[in-house]
CSV table of C-alpha atoms in Angstrom, one decimal:
chain,number,residue,atom,x,y,z
A,1,MET,CA,150.2,73.9,167.9
A,2,TYR,CA,148.4,77.3,167.8
A,3,GLN,CA,151.5,79.0,166.3
A,4,LEU,CA,151.9,76.2,163.8
A,5,MET,CA,148.2,76.6,162.6
A,6,ARG,CA,148.7,80.3,162.5
A,7,ARG,CA,151.7,80.0,160.3
A,8,LEU,CA,150.0,77.5,158.0
A,9,LEU,CA,146.9,79.7,157.6
A,10,THR,CA,149.1,82.7,156.8
A,11,VAL,CA,151.0,80.7,154.2
A,12,LEU,CA,147.7,79.4,152.6
A,13,PHE,CA,145.5,82.5,152.9
A,14,GLY,CA,147.5,85.4,154.2
A,15,ASN,CA,149.3,88.2,152.4
A,16,ARG,CA,147.5,87.5,149.1
A,17,ASN,CA,147.7,90.4,146.7
A,18,GLY,CA,145.1,89.4,144.2
A,19,GLU,CA,141.4,88.7,144.1
A,20,TRP,CA,140.2,85.2,145.1
A,21,THR,CA,136.8,83.5,145.6
A,22,ILE,CA,135.5,80.9,148.1
A,23,GLU,CA,132.3,79.2,147.0
A,24,ASN,CA,131.3,77.7,150.3
A,25,ILE,CA,132.1,78.2,154.0
A,26,ASN,CA,130.5,76.0,156.6
A,27,LEU,CA,130.9,77.1,160.2
A,28,GLY,CA,130.1,74.6,163.0
A,29,THR,CA,131.1,75.0,166.6
A,30,ASP,CA,134.9,75.0,165.9
A,31,VAL,CA,137.1,78.0,166.4
A,32,LEU,CA,137.6,80.1,163.2
A,33,ARG,CA,141.1,81.3,162.7
A,34,TRP,CA,141.9,83.6,159.9
A,35,PRO,CA,145.0,85.7,158.9
A,36,VAL,CA,144.6,89.5,159.6
A,37,ASN,CA,146.7,90.6,156.7
A,38,GLY,CA,146.1,90.1,153.0
A,39,TRP,CA,143.2,90.5,150.6
A,40,LYS,CA,139.8,89.5,151.8
A,41,PRO,CA,138.2,86.7,149.7
A,42,THR,CA,134.9,87.0,147.9
A,43,VAL,CA,132.6,84.4,149.5
A,44,ARG,CA,129.5,83.0,147.7
A,45,ASN,CA,127.7,80.9,150.2
A,46,VAL,CA,128.0,80.7,154.0
A,47,LYS,CA,126.4,78.2,156.3
A,48,ILE,CA,126.6,79.1,160.0
A,49,TYR,CA,124.4,76.4,161.5
A,50,GLU,CA,123.2,77.7,164.8
A,51,TYR,CA,123.2,81.5,165.0
A,52,SER,CA,125.5,83.5,167.2
A,53,GLN,CA,126.6,87.1,167.2
A,54,VAL,CA,130.2,86.0,167.3
A,55,LYS,CA,129.9,83.9,164.1
A,56,LEU,CA,128.1,86.7,162.2
A,57,ASN,CA,130.8,89.2,163.3
A,58,ALA,CA,133.6,86.7,162.4
A,59,VAL,CA,132.3,86.1,158.9
A,60,HIS,CA,131.7,89.8,158.3
A,61,SER,CA,135.3,90.6,159.3
A,62,ILE,CA,137.0,88.1,157.0
A,63,ILE,CA,135.0,88.4,153.7
A,64,GLY,CA,135.1,91.0,151.1
A,65,VAL,CA,131.9,93.1,151.1
A,66,SER,CA,132.3,94.5,147.6
A,67,VAL,CA,130.3,91.4,146.4
A,68,SER,CA,127.2,90.3,148.3
A,69,LEU,CA,126.8,86.8,149.6
A,70,THR,CA,124.7,84.6,147.3
A,71,SER,CA,123.3,82.8,150.3
A,72,LEU,CA,123.5,82.8,154.1
A,73,LYS,CA,122.1,79.7,155.9
A,74,MET,CA,121.5,79.4,159.6
A,75,SER,CA,119.1,78.4,162.4
A,76,PHE,CA,117.9,80.4,165.3
A,77,LEU,CA,117.1,79.4,168.9
A,78,ILE,CA,116.2,83.0,169.6
A,79,LEU,CA,115.9,86.0,167.4
A,80,ASP,CA,116.6,89.4,169.0
A,81,PRO,CA,115.2,92.2,166.9
A,82,LYS,CA,118.4,94.1,167.4
A,83,ILE,CA,120.5,91.7,165.4
A,84,THR,CA,118.2,91.9,162.3
A,85,TYR,CA,120.1,95.0,161.3
A,86,HIS,CA,123.5,93.2,161.2
A,87,PRO,CA,125.5,94.2,158.1
A,88,LEU,CA,125.9,90.6,157.0
A,89,PHE,CA,122.1,90.4,156.5
A,90,LYS,CA,122.1,93.5,154.4
A,91,THR,CA,124.9,92.2,152.1
A,92,SER,CA,123.3,88.7,151.6
A,93,GLN,CA,121.1,88.1,148.6
A,94,HIS,CA,119.2,85.1,150.1
A,95,LEU,CA,118.8,84.1,153.8
A,96,ILE,CA,117.9,80.5,154.3
A,97,VAL,CA,116.5,79.7,157.8
A,98,SER,CA,116.6,76.0,158.7
A,99,SER,CA,115.0,76.4,162.1
A,100,ILE,CA,113.3,79.1,164.2
A,101,PRO,CA,110.8,79.1,167.0
A,102,TRP,CA,107.5,80.3,165.5
A,103,ARG,CA,107.1,82.9,168.2
A,104,TYR,CA,110.0,84.8,166.6
A,105,LEU,CA,108.6,84.8,163.1
A,106,SER,CA,107.5,88.4,163.3
A,107,ASN,CA,111.0,89.4,164.3
A,108,LEU,CA,112.3,87.6,161.2
A,109,PHE,CA,110.2,90.0,159.1
A,110,SER,CA,112.6,92.8,160.2
A,111,ILE,CA,115.7,91.0,158.7
A,112,GLN,CA,117.4,93.3,156.2
A,113,THR,CA,117.6,90.7,153.4
A,114,HIS,CA,115.5,90.9,150.3
A,115,LYS,CA,114.9,87.2,149.9
A,116,VAL,CA,114.2,84.9,152.9
A,117,SER,CA,113.3,81.2,152.8
A,118,LEU,CA,112.3,78.9,155.6
A,119,THR,CA,113.0,75.2,155.1
A,120,ILE,CA,110.9,74.0,158.0
A,121,ARG,CA,107.1,73.6,157.7
A,122,SER,CA,104.6,75.3,159.9
A,123,PRO,CA,101.3,73.4,160.5
A,124,TYR,CA,99.3,76.5,160.0
A,125,PHE,CA,99.8,80.2,159.4
A,126,VAL,CA,97.3,82.8,160.5
A,127,VAL,CA,97.6,84.9,157.3
A,128,GLU,CA,95.7,87.9,158.7
A,129,ASN,CA,98.3,88.2,161.5
A,130,LEU,CA,101.1,88.0,158.9
A,131,ILE,CA,99.4,90.7,156.9
A,132,ASP,CA,99.3,93.0,159.9
A,133,THR,CA,102.9,92.3,160.8
A,134,TRP,CA,104.1,92.9,157.2
A,135,ILE,CA,102.3,96.2,157.0
A,136,GLU,CA,103.6,97.2,160.4
A,137,LYS,CA,107.2,96.4,159.4
A,138,ARG,CA,106.8,98.3,156.1
A,139,ARG,CA,108.9,95.8,154.1
A,140,PRO,CA,110.2,97.6,151.0
A,141,ILE,CA,109.6,96.7,147.4
A,142,GLY,CA,111.5,93.6,146.3
A,143,VAL,CA,111.4,91.8,149.6
A,144,CYS,CA,110.1,88.2,149.3
A,145,PHE,CA,109.6,85.6,151.9
A,146,SER,CA,108.8,81.9,151.3
A,147,LEU,CA,107.2,79.9,154.1
A,148,PRO,CA,106.5,76.2,153.7
A,149,THR,CA,103.2,75.1,155.3
A,150,ASN,CA,101.2,71.9,155.8
A,151,SER,CA,97.8,73.5,155.2
A,152,LYS,CA,96.2,76.3,153.2
A,153,GLU,CA,93.8,79.0,154.3
A,154,ASP,CA,91.1,80.3,152.0
A,155,LEU,CA,92.5,83.7,151.2
A,156,ALA,CA,89.2,84.8,149.6
A,157,ARG,CA,87.6,84.9,153.0
A,158,ILE,CA,90.0,87.4,154.5
A,159,SER,CA,88.5,90.8,155.2
A,160,HIS,CA,91.0,93.7,155.4
A,161,PRO,CA,90.6,97.4,154.6
A,162,GLU,CA,93.5,97.4,152.3
A,163,VAL,CA,92.4,94.5,150.1
A,164,LEU,CA,92.7,95.2,146.3
A,165,GLN,CA,92.1,91.7,144.9
A,166,ARG,CA,91.6,88.3,146.4
A,167,SER,CA,91.0,84.7,145.4
A,168,THR,CA,91.3,81.3,147.1
A,169,ASP,CA,95.1,81.1,146.8
A,170,CYS,CA,96.1,84.8,146.4
A,171,ILE,CA,95.4,88.1,148.0
A,172,LYS,CA,96.8,91.6,147.1
A,173,LEU,CA,96.7,94.5,149.5
A,174,LYS,CA,97.6,98.1,149.3
A,175,MET,CA,100.6,99.3,151.3
A,176,GLY,CA,101.0,103.1,151.1
A,177,ASP,CA,100.8,104.9,147.7
A,178,GLU,CA,103.6,103.1,145.9
A,179,ALA,CA,103.5,99.4,147.0
A,180,VAL,CA,101.3,96.3,146.9
A,181,ILE,CA,101.7,93.2,149.2
A,182,VAL,CA,101.0,89.8,147.6
A,183,PHE,CA,100.3,86.7,149.6
A,184,ARG,CA,100.2,83.7,147.4
A,185,TYR,CA,100.2,79.9,147.8
A,186,THR,CA,102.5,78.1,145.4
A,187,GLU,CA,103.5,74.5,144.8
A,188,ALA,CA,107.0,73.3,144.2
A,189,ASN,CA,108.6,69.8,144.6
A,190,ARG,CA,105.3,68.5,146.1
A,191,LYS,CA,105.4,71.1,148.8
A,192,THR,CA,103.1,74.0,149.6
A,193,TYR,CA,104.6,77.4,150.2
A,194,LEU,CA,103.1,80.7,151.3
A,195,THR,CA,105.0,83.4,149.5
A,196,ILE,CA,104.9,87.0,150.6
A,197,GLU,CA,106.2,89.8,148.4
A,198,THR,CA,106.1,93.6,148.2
A,199,ILE,CA,105.8,94.7,144.6
A,200,PRO,CA,105.5,98.2,142.9
A,201,LYS,CA,101.9,99.5,142.5
A,202,THR,CA,101.0,99.7,138.9
A,203,LYS,CA,100.0,103.1,137.6
């Protein structure tokens, strides 16, 4: 059976000599078999379900990296800071996290993806702690996180030495000489989000 599957996959996907695109790949707990030879496909969207190093390595080995992933979706039971530098995160435009223990949220801030969205709500974020973590991680200009939440904190009451501007739903803070961090509550589809973004400092 293994040899039959191997031959079938080689016929379908192996030894291709032209460019080809896969819109979606969903990886559950099944074994992923892929031909070694042939052109690597350009993949748009990958859903890994529960994170594992093996899955990340497997996806990275079979896809073409000349075009970045449009989205990478997964859940985490644990988030080791070491894996946040995996090449697949760097080549993904948008990381969608469907589940993560909240104690690992600060580790998520080290992920090398410019746009990160969580789909699970937190009952409450301590924004001052998030500010300190974001500044500590030195997230570069263009990085944006979206965190759904069940409640809102009055951002106008936050006292921080780097504050530039603040209101009830938005606070801007200086980060170095070139960047500004923006924490803002937004509404979309009847849900409340805390968005965090690093933007260029205006001259």
